XYZ file of C-alpha atoms in Angstrom:
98
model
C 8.927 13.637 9.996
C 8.521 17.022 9.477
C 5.861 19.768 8.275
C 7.734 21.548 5.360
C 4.394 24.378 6.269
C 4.819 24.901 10.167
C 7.785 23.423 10.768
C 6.435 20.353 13.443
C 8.433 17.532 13.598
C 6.998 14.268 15.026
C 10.081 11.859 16.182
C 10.055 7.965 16.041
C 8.778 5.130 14.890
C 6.100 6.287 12.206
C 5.003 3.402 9.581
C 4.371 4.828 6.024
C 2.064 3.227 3.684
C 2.982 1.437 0.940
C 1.508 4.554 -1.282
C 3.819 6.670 1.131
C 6.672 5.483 0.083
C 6.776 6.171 -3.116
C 8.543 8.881 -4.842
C 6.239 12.340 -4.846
C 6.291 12.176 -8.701
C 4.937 8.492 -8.444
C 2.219 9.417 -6.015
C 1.321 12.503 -8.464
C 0.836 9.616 -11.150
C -1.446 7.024 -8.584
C -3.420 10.059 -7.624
C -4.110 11.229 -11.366
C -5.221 7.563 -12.010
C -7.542 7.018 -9.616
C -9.015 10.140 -9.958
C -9.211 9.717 -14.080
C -11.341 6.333 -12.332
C -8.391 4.272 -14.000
C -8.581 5.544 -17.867
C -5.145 5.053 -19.192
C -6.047 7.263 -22.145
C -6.643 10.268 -19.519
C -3.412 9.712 -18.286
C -2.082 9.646 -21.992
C -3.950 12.794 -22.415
C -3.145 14.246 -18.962
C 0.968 13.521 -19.094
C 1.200 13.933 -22.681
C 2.451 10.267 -22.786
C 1.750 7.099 -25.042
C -0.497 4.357 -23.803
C 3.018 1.734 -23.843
C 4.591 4.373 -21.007
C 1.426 4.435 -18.962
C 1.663 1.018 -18.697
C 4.607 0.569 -18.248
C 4.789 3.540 -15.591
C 1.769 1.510 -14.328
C 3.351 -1.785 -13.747
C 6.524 -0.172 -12.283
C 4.838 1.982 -9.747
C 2.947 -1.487 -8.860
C 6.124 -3.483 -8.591
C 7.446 -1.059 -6.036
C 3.983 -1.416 -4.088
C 4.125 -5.018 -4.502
C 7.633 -5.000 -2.395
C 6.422 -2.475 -0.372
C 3.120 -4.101 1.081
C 3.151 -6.236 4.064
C -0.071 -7.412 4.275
C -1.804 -6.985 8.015
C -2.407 -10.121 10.089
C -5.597 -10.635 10.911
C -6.531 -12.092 14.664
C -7.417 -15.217 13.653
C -4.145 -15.960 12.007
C -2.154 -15.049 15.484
C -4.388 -17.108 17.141
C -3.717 -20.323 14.617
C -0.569 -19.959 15.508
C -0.467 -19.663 19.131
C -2.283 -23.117 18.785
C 0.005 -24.754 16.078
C 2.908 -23.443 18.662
C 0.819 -25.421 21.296
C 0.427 -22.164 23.573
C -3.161 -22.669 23.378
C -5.752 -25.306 23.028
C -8.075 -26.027 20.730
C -11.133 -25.123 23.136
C -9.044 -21.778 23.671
C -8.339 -21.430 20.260
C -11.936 -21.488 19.304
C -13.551 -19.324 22.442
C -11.098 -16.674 21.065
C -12.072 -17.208 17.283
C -15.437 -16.862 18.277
């Protein structure tokens, strides 16, 4: 990655959101919605587009998020595991849920 303003560049494994990885024009759109607090007829207003191609707009920009997203694991769910796997028992299982 690097600063298109000073010119730093930061080298290896950087994770991007899912918001991050869409194209700039798409994040221009997300970031008009939210701030318009999710009025589709500011963005028709805004964009100078019908309500049909903010939707639509909408629900592309979501499917790309939706294959984007990874949701996060949560502790718990790791430590399920380790005791489904049998690494763990269940009194170790629960002193570490708890």
């Amino acid at each position: 990655m690097v600063c298109r303003f000073c010119g730093v560049a930061v080298e290896g494994e950087i994770e991007v959101s899912a918001l991050g990885q869409l194209d700039l024009d798409d994040q221009v759109f997300v970031t008009a919605f939210l701030r318009g607090h999710g009025s589709i007829r500011r963005m028709e207003s805004l964009f100078g587009v019908s309500y049909p191609t903010v939707k639509n707009r909408l629900n592309r920009i979501v499917d790309r998020l939706d294959a984007a997203f990874t949701p996060p694991r949560s502790d718990s769910a790791e430590v399920l595991d380790r005791l489904a796997r049998g690494e763990i028992t269940t009194d170790q299982a629960l002193e570490e849920l708890s």
